[in-house]
Amino acid sequence: MRYNLIRKMDISNGPGVRVSIFMQGCHFHCKNCFNPETWDFKGGKEFTDDTINKILDLCNKDEIKGLSILGGEPMNPVNIEGTTKLAKAFKEKYPNKNIWMWSGYNFEKELKDKEALKYVDVLVDGTYNDELHSPILKWKGSSNQRVIDLKKSLKEDKTIILE
Ligand code: SF4
């Protein structure tokens, strides 16, 4: 698998100062996607154990509140193994920091049983719908997307929406 970009200090994707990684490859091709350079599965750079170690090192500062995993599509079958490995390694090392993840898949129908979600705190799900875009939305681009409290949702077996 491949990734597009790592941001060492990101204040736009989730609460507080965060490290973020944009995975490479997305099959959804939403109209007016904010990040079309991430669509090509052959683009970007190779994602390896060194990538995971680099991210863990970048997160080893008090001011970094968590890790954001975006795309591209982190839960595409091509990317899911690396995403899971990264999320697991992060939570093992930083149990008190949070993971936010953005995925075009639907939580209940397509993601609920995936191992990666065990390590994620907040999931923003659903593809971007340009007709439902609003600049005032927080953490998401269109109103069909949902900001889900994943920890609570998995524990209580019902979908709990934050935004
Ligand atoms: S799911 Fe996200 S990355 Fe993929 S095309 Fe839609 S907006 Fe772009």
mmCIF file with all atom_site columns, C-alpha atoms and ligand atoms in Angstrom:
data_model
loop_
_atom_site.group_PDB
_atom_site.id
_atom_site.type_symbol
_atom_site.label_atom_id
_atom_site.label_alt_id
_atom_site.label_comp_id
_atom_site.label_asym_id
_atom_site.label_entity_id
_atom_site.label_seq_id
_atom_site.pdbx_PDB_ins_code
_atom_site.Cartn_x
_atom_site.Cartn_y
_atom_site.Cartn_z
_atom_site.occupancy
_atom_site.B_iso_or_equiv
_atom_site.pdbx_formal_charge
_atom_site.auth_seq_id
_atom_site.auth_comp_id
_atom_site.auth_asym_id
_atom_site.auth_atom_id
_atom_site.pdbx_PDB_model_num
ATOM   1   C  CA  . MET A 1 1   ? 0.000   0.000  0.000  1.00 0.00 ? 1   MET A CA  1
ATOM   2   C  CA  . ARG A 1 2   ? 0.970   3.632  -0.321 1.00 0.00 ? 2   ARG A CA  1
ATOM   3   C  CA  . TYR A 1 3   ? 0.411   6.966  1.398  1.00 0.00 ? 3   TYR A CA  1
ATOM   4   C  CA  . ASN A 1 4   ? 0.224   10.499 0.077  1.00 0.00 ? 4   ASN A CA  1
ATOM   5   C  CA  . LEU A 1 5   ? 1.344   12.766 2.895  1.00 0.00 ? 5   LEU A CA  1
ATOM   6   C  CA  . ILE A 1 6   ? 2.172   13.021 6.589  1.00 0.00 ? 6   ILE A CA  1
ATOM   7   C  CA  . ARG A 1 7   ? 1.501   16.287 8.399  1.00 0.00 ? 7   ARG A CA  1
ATOM   8   C  CA  . LYS A 1 8   ? 3.636   16.753 11.511 1.00 0.00 ? 8   LYS A CA  1
ATOM   9   C  CA  . MET A 1 9   ? 1.343   19.372 13.043 1.00 0.00 ? 9   MET A CA  1
ATOM   10  C  CA  . ASP A 1 10  ? -2.245  19.468 11.825 1.00 0.00 ? 10  ASP A CA  1
ATOM   11  C  CA  . ILE A 1 11  ? -4.860  21.704 13.456 1.00 0.00 ? 11  ILE A CA  1
ATOM   12  C  CA  . SER A 1 12  ? -7.607  21.160 10.833 1.00 0.00 ? 12  SER A CA  1
ATOM   13  C  CA  . ASN A 1 13  ? -8.466  17.485 11.123 1.00 0.00 ? 13  ASN A CA  1
ATOM   14  C  CA  . GLY A 1 14  ? -9.741  16.698 14.605 1.00 0.00 ? 14  GLY A CA  1
ATOM   15  C  CA  . PRO A 1 15  ? -9.361  18.469 17.956 1.00 0.00 ? 15  PRO A CA  1
ATOM   16  C  CA  . GLY A 1 16  ? -6.050  19.956 19.086 1.00 0.00 ? 16  GLY A CA  1
ATOM   17  C  CA  . VAL A 1 17  ? -2.679  19.664 17.444 1.00 0.00 ? 17  VAL A CA  1
ATOM   18  C  CA  . ARG A 1 18  ? -2.339  16.321 15.690 1.00 0.00 ? 18  ARG A CA  1
ATOM   19  C  CA  . VAL A 1 19  ? -0.197  14.241 13.395 1.00 0.00 ? 19  VAL A CA  1
ATOM   20  C  CA  . SER A 1 20  ? -2.112  13.233 10.285 1.00 0.00 ? 20  SER A CA  1
ATOM   21  C  CA  . ILE A 1 21  ? -1.544  10.766 7.509  1.00 0.00 ? 21  ILE A CA  1
ATOM   22  C  CA  . PHE A 1 22  ? -3.334  10.783 4.154  1.00 0.00 ? 22  PHE A CA  1
ATOM   23  C  CA  . MET A 1 23  ? -3.436  7.292  2.663  1.00 0.00 ? 23  MET A CA  1
ATOM   24  C  CA  . GLN A 1 24  ? -3.035  6.881  -1.096 1.00 0.00 ? 24  GLN A CA  1
ATOM   25  C  CA  . GLY A 1 25  ? -5.795  5.441  -3.283 1.00 0.00 ? 25  GLY A CA  1
ATOM   26  C  CA  . CYS A 1 26  ? -9.548  6.033  -3.325 1.00 0.00 ? 26  CYS A CA  1
ATOM   27  C  CA  . HIS A 1 27  ? -12.107 4.360  -5.564 1.00 0.00 ? 27  HIS A CA  1
ATOM   28  C  CA  . PHE A 1 28  ? -15.057 6.604  -4.586 1.00 0.00 ? 28  PHE A CA  1
ATOM   29  C  CA  . HIS A 1 29  ? -14.116 9.525  -6.874 1.00 0.00 ? 29  HIS A CA  1
ATOM   30  C  CA  . CYS A 1 30  ? -16.565 11.973 -5.262 1.00 0.00 ? 30  CYS A CA  1
ATOM   31  C  CA  . LYS A 1 31  ? -17.425 15.051 -7.324 1.00 0.00 ? 31  LYS A CA  1
ATOM   32  C  CA  . ASN A 1 32  ? -15.207 17.979 -6.231 1.00 0.00 ? 32  ASN A CA  1
ATOM   33  C  CA  . CYS A 1 33  ? -13.209 15.797 -3.815 1.00 0.00 ? 33  CYS A CA  1
ATOM   34  C  CA  . PHE A 1 34  ? -10.894 17.990 -1.726 1.00 0.00 ? 34  PHE A CA  1
ATOM   35  C  CA  . ASN A 1 35  ? -7.964  15.669 -2.346 1.00 0.00 ? 35  ASN A CA  1
ATOM   36  C  CA  . PRO A 1 36  ? -8.060  14.095 -5.849 1.00 0.00 ? 36  PRO A CA  1
ATOM   37  C  CA  . GLU A 1 37  ? -4.283  13.612 -5.899 1.00 0.00 ? 37  GLU A CA  1
ATOM   38  C  CA  . THR A 1 38  ? -4.899  10.761 -3.450 1.00 0.00 ? 38  THR A CA  1
ATOM   39  C  CA  . TRP A 1 39  ? -7.091  8.757  -5.864 1.00 0.00 ? 39  TRP A CA  1
ATOM   40  C  CA  . ASP A 1 40  ? -4.371  6.904  -7.783 1.00 0.00 ? 40  ASP A CA  1
ATOM   41  C  CA  . PHE A 1 41  ? -3.392  3.728  -5.933 1.00 0.00 ? 41  PHE A CA  1
ATOM   42  C  CA  . LYS A 1 42  ? 0.020   3.870  -7.615 1.00 0.00 ? 42  LYS A CA  1
ATOM   43  C  CA  . GLY A 1 43  ? 0.778   7.445  -6.524 1.00 0.00 ? 43  GLY A CA  1
ATOM   44  C  CA  . GLY A 1 44  ? 2.417   8.677  -3.346 1.00 0.00 ? 44  GLY A CA  1
ATOM   45  C  CA  . LYS A 1 45  ? 5.056   6.798  -1.399 1.00 0.00 ? 45  LYS A CA  1
ATOM   46  C  CA  . GLU A 1 46  ? 5.396   3.260  -0.120 1.00 0.00 ? 46  GLU A CA  1
ATOM   47  C  CA  . PHE A 1 47  ? 3.848   2.655  3.323  1.00 0.00 ? 47  PHE A CA  1
ATOM   48  C  CA  . THR A 1 48  ? 6.180   0.471  5.412  1.00 0.00 ? 48  THR A CA  1
ATOM   49  C  CA  . ASP A 1 49  ? 7.000   -0.289 9.030  1.00 0.00 ? 49  ASP A CA  1
ATOM   50  C  CA  . ASP A 1 50  ? 9.354   2.704  8.839  1.00 0.00 ? 50  ASP A CA  1
ATOM   51  C  CA  . THR A 1 51  ? 6.323   4.896  8.048  1.00 0.00 ? 51  THR A CA  1
ATOM   52  C  CA  . ILE A 1 52  ? 4.585   3.609  11.175 1.00 0.00 ? 52  ILE A CA  1
ATOM   53  C  CA  . ASN A 1 53  ? 7.696   4.191  13.296 1.00 0.00 ? 53  ASN A CA  1
ATOM   54  C  CA  . LYS A 1 54  ? 8.070   7.700  11.901 1.00 0.00 ? 54  LYS A CA  1
ATOM   55  C  CA  . ILE A 1 55  ? 4.473   8.527  12.852 1.00 0.00 ? 55  ILE A CA  1
ATOM   56  C  CA  . LEU A 1 56  ? 4.912   7.072  16.342 1.00 0.00 ? 56  LEU A CA  1
ATOM   57  C  CA  . ASP A 1 57  ? 8.027   9.228  16.804 1.00 0.00 ? 57  ASP A CA  1
ATOM   58  C  CA  . LEU A 1 58  ? 6.224   12.354 15.588 1.00 0.00 ? 58  LEU A CA  1
ATOM   59  C  CA  . CYS A 1 59  ? 3.436   11.719 18.113 1.00 0.00 ? 59  CYS A CA  1
ATOM   60  C  CA  . ASN A 1 60  ? 5.843   11.445 21.029 1.00 0.00 ? 60  ASN A CA  1
ATOM   61  C  CA  . LYS A 1 61  ? 5.297   15.006 22.251 1.00 0.00 ? 61  LYS A CA  1
ATOM   62  C  CA  . ASP A 1 62  ? 2.859   16.293 24.878 1.00 0.00 ? 62  ASP A CA  1
ATOM   63  C  CA  . GLU A 1 63  ? 1.372   18.870 22.504 1.00 0.00 ? 63  GLU A CA  1
ATOM   64  C  CA  . ILE A 1 64  ? 0.301   16.174 20.018 1.00 0.00 ? 64  ILE A CA  1
ATOM   65  C  CA  . LYS A 1 65  ? -3.186  15.153 21.104 1.00 0.00 ? 65  LYS A CA  1
ATOM   66  C  CA  . GLY A 1 66  ? -3.769  12.409 18.590 1.00 0.00 ? 66  GLY A CA  1
ATOM   67  C  CA  . LEU A 1 67  ? -3.457  10.857 15.168 1.00 0.00 ? 67  LEU A CA  1
ATOM   68  C  CA  . SER A 1 68  ? -5.773  11.557 12.222 1.00 0.00 ? 68  SER A CA  1
ATOM   69  C  CA  . ILE A 1 69  ? -6.038  8.996  9.416  1.00 0.00 ? 69  ILE A CA  1
ATOM   70  C  CA  . LEU A 1 70  ? -7.501  10.302 6.181  1.00 0.00 ? 70  LEU A CA  1
ATOM   71  C  CA  . GLY A 1 71  ? -7.233  9.731  2.472  1.00 0.00 ? 71  GLY A CA  1
ATOM   72  C  CA  . GLY A 1 72  ? -7.609  8.649  -0.055 1.00 0.00 ? 72  GLY A CA  1
ATOM   73  C  CA  . GLU A 1 73  ? -9.503  5.772  1.490  1.00 0.00 ? 73  GLU A CA  1
ATOM   74  C  CA  . PRO A 1 74  ? -7.809  4.222  4.535  1.00 0.00 ? 74  PRO A CA  1
ATOM   75  C  CA  . MET A 1 75  ? -10.309 1.342  4.661  1.00 0.00 ? 75  MET A CA  1
ATOM   76  C  CA  . ASN A 1 76  ? -10.068 0.309  1.001  1.00 0.00 ? 76  ASN A CA  1
ATOM   77  C  CA  . PRO A 1 77  ? -9.019  -3.381 0.804  1.00 0.00 ? 77  PRO A CA  1
ATOM   78  C  CA  . VAL A 1 78  ? -5.626  -2.247 -0.528 1.00 0.00 ? 78  VAL A CA  1
ATOM   79  C  CA  . ASN A 1 79  ? -5.035  0.004  2.496  1.00 0.00 ? 79  ASN A CA  1
ATOM   80  C  CA  . ILE A 1 80  ? -6.867  -1.651 5.345  1.00 0.00 ? 80  ILE A CA  1
ATOM   81  C  CA  . GLU A 1 81  ? -4.007  -3.863 6.533  1.00 0.00 ? 81  GLU A CA  1
ATOM   82  C  CA  . GLY A 1 82  ? -1.593  -0.946 6.899  1.00 0.00 ? 82  GLY A CA  1
ATOM   83  C  CA  . THR A 1 83  ? -4.259  1.255  8.467  1.00 0.00 ? 83  THR A CA  1
ATOM   84  C  CA  . THR A 1 84  ? -5.035  -1.453 11.026 1.00 0.00 ? 84  THR A CA  1
ATOM   85  C  CA  . LYS A 1 85  ? -1.352  -1.984 11.832 1.00 0.00 ? 85  LYS A CA  1
ATOM   86  C  CA  . LEU A 1 86  ? -0.788  1.737  12.284 1.00 0.00 ? 86  LEU A CA  1
ATOM   87  C  CA  . ALA A 1 87  ? -3.881  2.258  14.455 1.00 0.00 ? 87  ALA A CA  1
ATOM   88  C  CA  . LYS A 1 88  ? -3.011  -0.742 16.646 1.00 0.00 ? 88  LYS A CA  1
ATOM   89  C  CA  . ALA A 1 89  ? 0.622   0.324  17.111 1.00 0.00 ? 89  ALA A CA  1
ATOM   90  C  CA  . PHE A 1 90  ? -0.455  3.883  17.926 1.00 0.00 ? 90  PHE A CA  1
ATOM   91  C  CA  . LYS A 1 91  ? -2.980  2.829  20.581 1.00 0.00 ? 91  LYS A CA  1
ATOM   92  C  CA  . GLU A 1 92  ? -0.529  0.413  22.168 1.00 0.00 ? 92  GLU A CA  1
ATOM   93  C  CA  . LYS A 1 93  ? 2.053   3.168  22.500 1.00 0.00 ? 93  LYS A CA  1
ATOM   94  C  CA  . TYR A 1 94  ? -0.328  6.055  23.281 1.00 0.00 ? 94  TYR A CA  1
ATOM   95  C  CA  . PRO A 1 95  ? -3.427  4.699  25.039 1.00 0.00 ? 95  PRO A CA  1
ATOM   96  C  CA  . ASN A 1 96  ? -4.327  8.217  26.239 1.00 0.00 ? 96  ASN A CA  1
ATOM   97  C  CA  . LYS A 1 97  ? -4.168  9.878  22.827 1.00 0.00 ? 97  LYS A CA  1
ATOM   98  C  CA  . ASN A 1 98  ? -7.005  9.554  20.355 1.00 0.00 ? 98  ASN A CA  1
ATOM   99  C  CA  . ILE A 1 99  ? -7.379  8.433  16.749 1.00 0.00 ? 99  ILE A CA  1
ATOM   100 C  CA  . TRP A 1 100 ? -9.790  10.107 14.347 1.00 0.00 ? 100 TRP A CA  1
ATOM   101 C  CA  . MET A 1 101 ? -10.410 8.450  11.010 1.00 0.00 ? 101 MET A CA  1
ATOM   102 C  CA  . TRP A 1 102 ? -12.225 9.579  7.845  1.00 0.00 ? 102 TRP A CA  1
ATOM   103 C  CA  . SER A 1 103 ? -13.680 6.904  5.551  1.00 0.00 ? 103 SER A CA  1
ATOM   104 C  CA  . GLY A 1 104 ? -16.087 6.998  2.633  1.00 0.00 ? 104 GLY A CA  1
ATOM   105 C  CA  . TYR A 1 105 ? -17.593 3.661  3.702  1.00 0.00 ? 105 TYR A CA  1
ATOM   106 C  CA  . ASN A 1 106 ? -20.728 3.419  5.827  1.00 0.00 ? 106 ASN A CA  1
ATOM   107 C  CA  . PHE A 1 107 ? -20.108 2.518  9.468  1.00 0.00 ? 107 PHE A CA  1
ATOM   108 C  CA  . GLU A 1 108 ? -23.003 0.104  10.054 1.00 0.00 ? 108 GLU A CA  1
ATOM   109 C  CA  . LYS A 1 109 ? -23.023 -1.572 6.657  1.00 0.00 ? 109 LYS A CA  1
ATOM   110 C  CA  . GLU A 1 110 ? -19.336 -1.806 5.812  1.00 0.00 ? 110 GLU A CA  1
ATOM   111 C  CA  . LEU A 1 111 ? -17.017 -0.996 8.691  1.00 0.00 ? 111 LEU A CA  1
ATOM   112 C  CA  . LYS A 1 112 ? -18.494 -2.116 11.991 1.00 0.00 ? 112 LYS A CA  1
ATOM   113 C  CA  . ASP A 1 113 ? -16.731 -5.480 12.152 1.00 0.00 ? 113 ASP A CA  1
ATOM   114 C  CA  . LYS A 1 114 ? -13.312 -4.345 10.911 1.00 0.00 ? 114 LYS A CA  1
ATOM   115 C  CA  . GLU A 1 115 ? -10.456 -4.759 13.380 1.00 0.00 ? 115 GLU A CA  1
ATOM   116 C  CA  . ALA A 1 116 ? -9.071  -1.261 12.746 1.00 0.00 ? 116 ALA A CA  1
ATOM   117 C  CA  . LEU A 1 117 ? -12.144 0.292  14.338 1.00 0.00 ? 117 LEU A CA  1
ATOM   118 C  CA  . LYS A 1 118 ? -11.268 -1.207 17.717 1.00 0.00 ? 118 LYS A CA  1
ATOM   119 C  CA  . TYR A 1 119 ? -8.431  1.327  17.931 1.00 0.00 ? 119 TYR A CA  1
ATOM   120 C  CA  . VAL A 1 120 ? -10.246 4.364  16.548 1.00 0.00 ? 120 VAL A CA  1
ATOM   121 C  CA  . ASP A 1 121 ? -12.006 6.869  18.838 1.00 0.00 ? 121 ASP A CA  1
ATOM   122 C  CA  . VAL A 1 122 ? -13.937 8.935  16.314 1.00 0.00 ? 122 VAL A CA  1
ATOM   123 C  CA  . LEU A 1 123 ? -14.987 7.981  12.784 1.00 0.00 ? 123 LEU A CA  1
ATOM   124 C  CA  . VAL A 1 124 ? -16.226 10.407 10.145 1.00 0.00 ? 124 VAL A CA  1
ATOM   125 C  CA  . ASP A 1 125 ? -18.049 8.172  7.676  1.00 0.00 ? 125 ASP A CA  1
ATOM   126 C  CA  . GLY A 1 126 ? -19.648 8.471  4.252  1.00 0.00 ? 126 GLY A CA  1
ATOM   127 C  CA  . THR A 1 127 ? -18.558 9.810  0.893  1.00 0.00 ? 127 THR A CA  1
ATOM   128 C  CA  . TYR A 1 128 ? -18.446 13.536 0.176  1.00 0.00 ? 128 TYR A CA  1
ATOM   129 C  CA  . ASN A 1 129 ? -21.617 14.788 -1.538 1.00 0.00 ? 129 ASN A CA  1
ATOM   130 C  CA  . ASP A 1 130 ? -20.986 18.099 -3.267 1.00 0.00 ? 130 ASP A CA  1
ATOM   131 C  CA  . GLU A 1 131 ? -24.715 18.955 -3.345 1.00 0.00 ? 131 GLU A CA  1
ATOM   132 C  CA  . LEU A 1 132 ? -24.777 18.708 0.458  1.00 0.00 ? 132 LEU A CA  1
ATOM   133 C  CA  . HIS A 1 133 ? -21.623 20.746 1.016  1.00 0.00 ? 133 HIS A CA  1
ATOM   134 C  CA  . SER A 1 134 ? -21.603 23.511 3.613  1.00 0.00 ? 134 SER A CA  1
ATOM   135 C  CA  . PRO A 1 135 ? -18.582 25.513 4.828  1.00 0.00 ? 135 PRO A CA  1
ATOM   136 C  CA  . ILE A 1 136 ? -19.976 25.708 8.363  1.00 0.00 ? 136 ILE A CA  1
ATOM   137 C  CA  . LEU A 1 137 ? -19.883 21.951 8.962  1.00 0.00 ? 137 LEU A CA  1
ATOM   138 C  CA  . LYS A 1 138 ? -17.329 20.839 11.520 1.00 0.00 ? 138 LYS A CA  1
ATOM   139 C  CA  . TRP A 1 139 ? -14.931 17.997 10.713 1.00 0.00 ? 139 TRP A CA  1
ATOM   140 C  CA  . LYS A 1 140 ? -16.845 17.016 7.571  1.00 0.00 ? 140 LYS A CA  1
ATOM   141 C  CA  . GLY A 1 141 ? -17.475 18.416 4.100  1.00 0.00 ? 141 GLY A CA  1
ATOM   142 C  CA  . SER A 1 142 ? -21.139 17.514 3.478  1.00 0.00 ? 142 SER A CA  1
ATOM   143 C  CA  . SER A 1 143 ? -24.152 17.066 5.716  1.00 0.00 ? 143 SER A CA  1
ATOM   144 C  CA  . ASN A 1 144 ? -24.658 13.370 4.835  1.00 0.00 ? 144 ASN A CA  1
ATOM   145 C  CA  . GLN A 1 145 ? -21.390 12.517 6.578  1.00 0.00 ? 145 GLN A CA  1
ATOM   146 C  CA  . ARG A 1 146 ? -21.440 11.699 10.278 1.00 0.00 ? 146 ARG A CA  1
ATOM   147 C  CA  . VAL A 1 147 ? -18.968 12.287 13.083 1.00 0.00 ? 147 VAL A CA  1
ATOM   148 C  CA  . ILE A 1 148 ? -19.403 9.120  15.146 1.00 0.00 ? 148 ILE A CA  1
ATOM   149 C  CA  . ASP A 1 149 ? -18.266 8.491  18.711 1.00 0.00 ? 149 ASP A CA  1
ATOM   150 C  CA  . LEU A 1 150 ? -16.887 5.099  17.851 1.00 0.00 ? 150 LEU A CA  1
ATOM   151 C  CA  . LYS A 1 151 ? -15.786 3.991  21.304 1.00 0.00 ? 151 LYS A CA  1
ATOM   152 C  CA  . LYS A 1 152 ? -19.284 4.528  22.712 1.00 0.00 ? 152 LYS A CA  1
ATOM   153 C  CA  . SER A 1 153 ? -21.018 3.215  19.591 1.00 0.00 ? 153 SER A CA  1
ATOM   154 C  CA  . LEU A 1 154 ? -19.142 -0.101 19.691 1.00 0.00 ? 154 LEU A CA  1
ATOM   155 C  CA  . LYS A 1 155 ? -19.582 -0.432 23.453 1.00 0.00 ? 155 LYS A CA  1
ATOM   156 C  CA  . GLU A 1 156 ? -23.313 0.290  23.436 1.00 0.00 ? 156 GLU A CA  1
ATOM   157 C  CA  . ASP A 1 157 ? -23.955 -1.347 20.051 1.00 0.00 ? 157 ASP A CA  1
ATOM   158 C  CA  . LYS A 1 158 ? -25.745 1.671  18.653 1.00 0.00 ? 158 LYS A CA  1
ATOM   159 C  CA  . THR A 1 159 ? -24.503 4.563  16.538 1.00 0.00 ? 159 THR A CA  1
ATOM   160 C  CA  . ILE A 1 160 ? -23.778 7.646  18.628 1.00 0.00 ? 160 ILE A CA  1
ATOM   161 C  CA  . ILE A 1 161 ? -23.303 10.814 16.600 1.00 0.00 ? 161 ILE A CA  1
ATOM   162 C  CA  . LEU A 1 162 ? -21.132 13.688 17.848 1.00 0.00 ? 162 LEU A CA  1
ATOM   163 C  CA  . GLU A 1 163 ? -21.834 16.136 14.991 1.00 0.00 ? 163 GLU A CA  1
HETATM 164 S  S1  . SF4 B 2 .   ? -14.007 9.391  -0.306 1.00 0.00 ? 1   SF4 B S1  1
HETATM 165 FE FE1 . SF4 B 2 .   ? -12.791 11.216 0.265  1.00 0.00 ? 1   SF4 B FE1 1
HETATM 166 S  S2  . SF4 B 2 .   ? -10.822 10.987 -0.820 1.00 0.00 ? 1   SF4 B S2  1
HETATM 167 FE FE2 . SF4 B 2 .   ? -12.275 9.572  -1.762 1.00 0.00 ? 1   SF4 B FE2 1
HETATM 168 S  S3  . SF4 B 2 .   ? -13.093 10.705 -3.509 1.00 0.00 ? 1   SF4 B S3  1
HETATM 169 FE FE3 . SF4 B 2 .   ? -14.516 11.007 -1.785 1.00 0.00 ? 1   SF4 B FE3 1
HETATM 170 S  S4  . SF4 B 2 .   ? -13.835 12.907 -0.791 1.00 0.00 ? 1   SF4 B S4  1
HETATM 171 FE FE4 . SF4 B 2 .   ? -12.165 12.206 -2.140 1.00 0.00 ? 1   SF4 B FE4 1
#
